[in-house]
Structures are given as structure tokens and as C-alpha cells.
Amino acid sequence: YKIQSKNSTSFVFSISSGGLDFGKDFEMEASIKISQSGGAGRNGLVWGAGYSPFTFNNFSVNNQKETWIGVWDGNAGAYAPWNDWWLTGVVNPEGNFNKLTVRRVEGQYYFFVNEKFIAESANGGFSDDDIGFIVAGLSTIHVDYILINYLIL
């Protein structure tokens, strides 16, 4: 699938999870490729999207091979990082697919890029059950797949 932002602001494409219970332990995984980059903005997964105000959690990579984890806070009108942009050494360059994985186990969130553990956080709760993708301004991503599964531990 191709998702594109045709203006200078980020574009969020969200879909309903179909009523999944995100209070349970789960794993969400997607394979994305930054095909065209308009700068070093956020390209990645969103989850827990809610609409009063518009708020979502975000796990992104950029064309500088950096990673960002945090939330768009609709009340404040700003991004609030849990882990601000940093080089992990595991992000593939623009034009290559990256596998992003968010795993929730007993309320703790674990983040992986290309099957390499990079961070954990107690943040990441859901205000709603919408999931999807964020695309940086003037950028295009291709999504190979998205998988969401409950974890049986």
C-alpha cells in the first residue's frame, strides 16, 4: 500500500482495529519503506488514536536512520517524546523496508526495529482502538503488511 502526504504537514492514516482488546498483551508489527522523503519527519506506526481531542501514540523512523517514540498530544497541540530522535544503528536507509514492532507485555511496551530491541516504556496506553500510519510532510511510504496478535504468555 502507498500512503502519501502531499503537503508540508504530517499525514495520519488510521483504521479501526475491529474491536481488539488492547488491554491484553499484544504485538503489532508492520513493514514500511520510506519511498520518497520530504525531510527528517515521522514515518511509522500509530496506535491508540482518539479523536476528542485527536491524540495518538507514535513509533517512527526517518530518512536520517533515526527512531522516535512518543505521543501526539491533541490538548497541547504538540508531540511529546518518550524517546526523542536517536540513532539506533538498526534502521535501514530510505528505499528499504524496516520492520517496526510494538509489543505490550503486562503493561510494559517494548519496541523493536528489524527484530532488534531498541527501547521500552510504561507509556503507550490507548485512548481509542484506532491504529494506522503516519507519513512525514511531502513524503511517501509503502506498507508491505501490518499484523496484530494477542500474546499468550
Coordinates of C-alpha atoms in Angstrom, one line a residue:
Y1 CA 0.0 0.0 0.0
K2 CA 1.2 3.5 -0.8
I3 CA 0.5 6.3 1.7
Q4 CA 1.5 9.9 0.7
S5 CA 1.5 13.3 2.3
K6 CA 1.2 15.9 -0.5
N7 CA 1.7 19.0 1.8
S8 CA 4.3 20.1 4.3
T9 CA 2.5 18.6 7.3
S10 CA 2.4 15.0 8.5
F11 CA -0.5 12.9 7.4
V12 CA -2.0 10.3 9.7
F13 CA -3.9 7.4 8.2
S14 CA -5.8 5.5 10.8
I15 CA -8.2 2.5 10.7
S16 CA -10.3 0.8 13.3
S17 CA -8.7 -2.3 14.9
G18 CA -12.0 -4.0 14.7
G19 CA -12.6 -4.0 18.4
L20 CA -9.4 -5.7 19.6
D21 CA -8.9 -5.6 23.3
F22 CA -5.7 -3.6 23.7
G23 CA -5.9 -4.1 27.5
K24 CA -4.5 -7.6 26.7
D25 CA -0.9 -8.3 25.9
F26 CA -0.3 -7.9 22.1
E27 CA 2.2 -7.5 19.4
M28 CA 1.7 -5.0 16.5
E29 CA 4.2 -5.3 13.6
A30 CA 4.4 -3.5 10.2
S31 CA 6.9 -3.4 7.4
I32 CA 7.3 0.1 5.9
K33 CA 9.6 1.7 3.4
I34 CA 10.2 5.4 3.0
S35 CA 10.0 5.7 -0.8
Q36 CA 10.2 9.5 -1.0
S37 CA 11.2 11.8 1.8
G38 CA 10.4 15.4 2.2
G39 CA 12.7 15.7 5.2
A40 CA 13.5 14.1 8.5
G41 CA 9.9 13.7 9.8
R42 CA 8.0 10.9 11.3
N43 CA 7.2 7.8 9.2
G44 CA 5.8 4.8 11.1
L45 CA 3.1 3.3 13.2
V46 CA 0.3 5.0 15.2
W47 CA -1.9 3.3 17.8
G48 CA -4.4 4.2 20.4
A49 CA -5.7 7.0 18.3
G50 CA -8.6 9.0 19.8
Y51 CA -10.5 12.0 18.4
S52 CA -11.6 14.2 21.3
P53 CA -9.0 15.6 21.1
F54 CA -7.0 14.0 18.3
T55 CA -4.3 12.0 20.1
F56 CA -2.2 9.1 19.2
N57 CA 0.9 7.1 20.1
N58 CA 3.7 7.0 17.5
F59 CA 6.7 4.8 16.7
S60 CA 8.6 6.3 13.8
V61 CA 11.8 6.2 11.7
N62 CA 13.1 8.9 9.4
N63 CA 15.4 9.3 6.4
Q64 CA 18.3 10.0 8.7
K65 CA 18.0 6.4 10.1
E66 CA 16.8 7.8 13.4
T67 CA 14.0 6.4 15.6
W68 CA 11.3 8.3 17.6
I69 CA 8.8 7.1 20.2
G70 CA 6.1 9.2 21.8
V71 CA 2.6 10.7 21.6
W72 CA 0.9 13.5 19.7
D73 CA -1.0 15.3 22.5
G74 CA -4.0 16.9 21.0
N75 CA -4.6 19.0 24.1
A76 CA -1.2 20.6 23.9
G77 CA -1.0 20.6 20.1
A78 CA 2.5 19.1 20.2
Y79 CA 4.5 15.9 20.1
A80 CA 5.7 14.6 23.5
P81 CA 8.6 12.2 23.2
W82 CA 9.2 9.2 25.4
N83 CA 12.4 8.7 23.4
D84 CA 13.3 11.6 21.2
W85 CA 15.1 11.1 17.9
W86 CA 18.1 8.9 18.3
L87 CA 20.4 6.7 16.1
T88 CA 19.8 3.1 16.9
G89 CA 22.1 1.6 14.3
V90 CA 19.4 -0.7 13.1
V91 CA 17.2 1.4 10.8
N92 CA 17.6 0.6 7.1
P93 CA 18.2 3.6 4.8
E94 CA 15.5 5.3 2.7
G95 CA 14.3 3.0 -0.1
N96 CA 14.5 -0.2 2.1
F97 CA 11.8 -1.8 4.3
N98 CA 12.0 -1.6 8.1
K99 CA 10.1 -3.9 10.3
L100 CA 8.6 -1.9 13.3
T101 CA 7.3 -3.9 16.2
V102 CA 5.4 -2.8 19.3
R103 CA 5.0 -5.5 22.0
R104 CA 2.9 -4.9 25.1
V105 CA 3.6 -7.3 28.0
E106 CA 1.9 -6.8 31.4
G107 CA 1.5 -3.1 30.8
Q108 CA 5.1 -2.5 29.6
Y109 CA 5.8 -1.6 26.0
Y110 CA 8.8 -3.0 24.1
F111 CA 10.0 -1.5 20.7
F112 CA 11.9 -3.3 18.0
V113 CA 13.3 -2.2 14.6
N114 CA 14.2 -5.0 12.2
E115 CA 13.8 -7.5 15.1
K116 CA 16.4 -5.7 17.3
F117 CA 15.2 -4.4 20.7
I118 CA 15.7 -0.7 21.0
A119 CA 13.6 0.7 23.9
E120 CA 10.9 0.0 26.5
S121 CA 8.4 2.3 28.1
A122 CA 5.5 2.2 30.6
N123 CA 3.7 4.7 28.3
G124 CA 1.7 3.7 25.3
G125 CA -1.9 3.4 26.6
F126 CA -4.9 3.7 24.4
S127 CA -7.4 6.4 24.3
D128 CA -9.2 4.5 21.5
D129 CA -8.6 1.4 19.4
D130 CA -7.6 3.0 16.0
I131 CA -4.3 2.0 14.5
G132 CA -2.5 3.1 11.4
F133 CA 0.4 5.0 10.0
I134 CA 2.0 8.5 10.0
V135 CA 3.7 9.9 6.9
A136 CA 6.1 12.9 7.1
G137 CA 5.2 16.0 5.1
L138 CA 5.9 15.8 1.4
S139 CA 6.8 12.1 1.8
T140 CA 5.6 8.7 0.6
I141 CA 5.8 5.4 2.4
H142 CA 4.9 1.9 1.2
V143 CA 3.4 -0.6 3.7
D144 CA 4.1 -4.2 3.0
Y145 CA 1.9 -5.5 5.8
I146 CA 0.6 -4.9 9.3
L147 CA -0.1 -7.7 11.8
I148 CA -1.7 -7.5 15.2
N149 CA -1.8 -10.5 17.5
Y150 CA -2.6 -11.2 21.1
L151 CA 0.3 -12.7 23.0
I152 CA -0.2 -15.9 25.0
L153 CA 2.4 -16.0 27.7

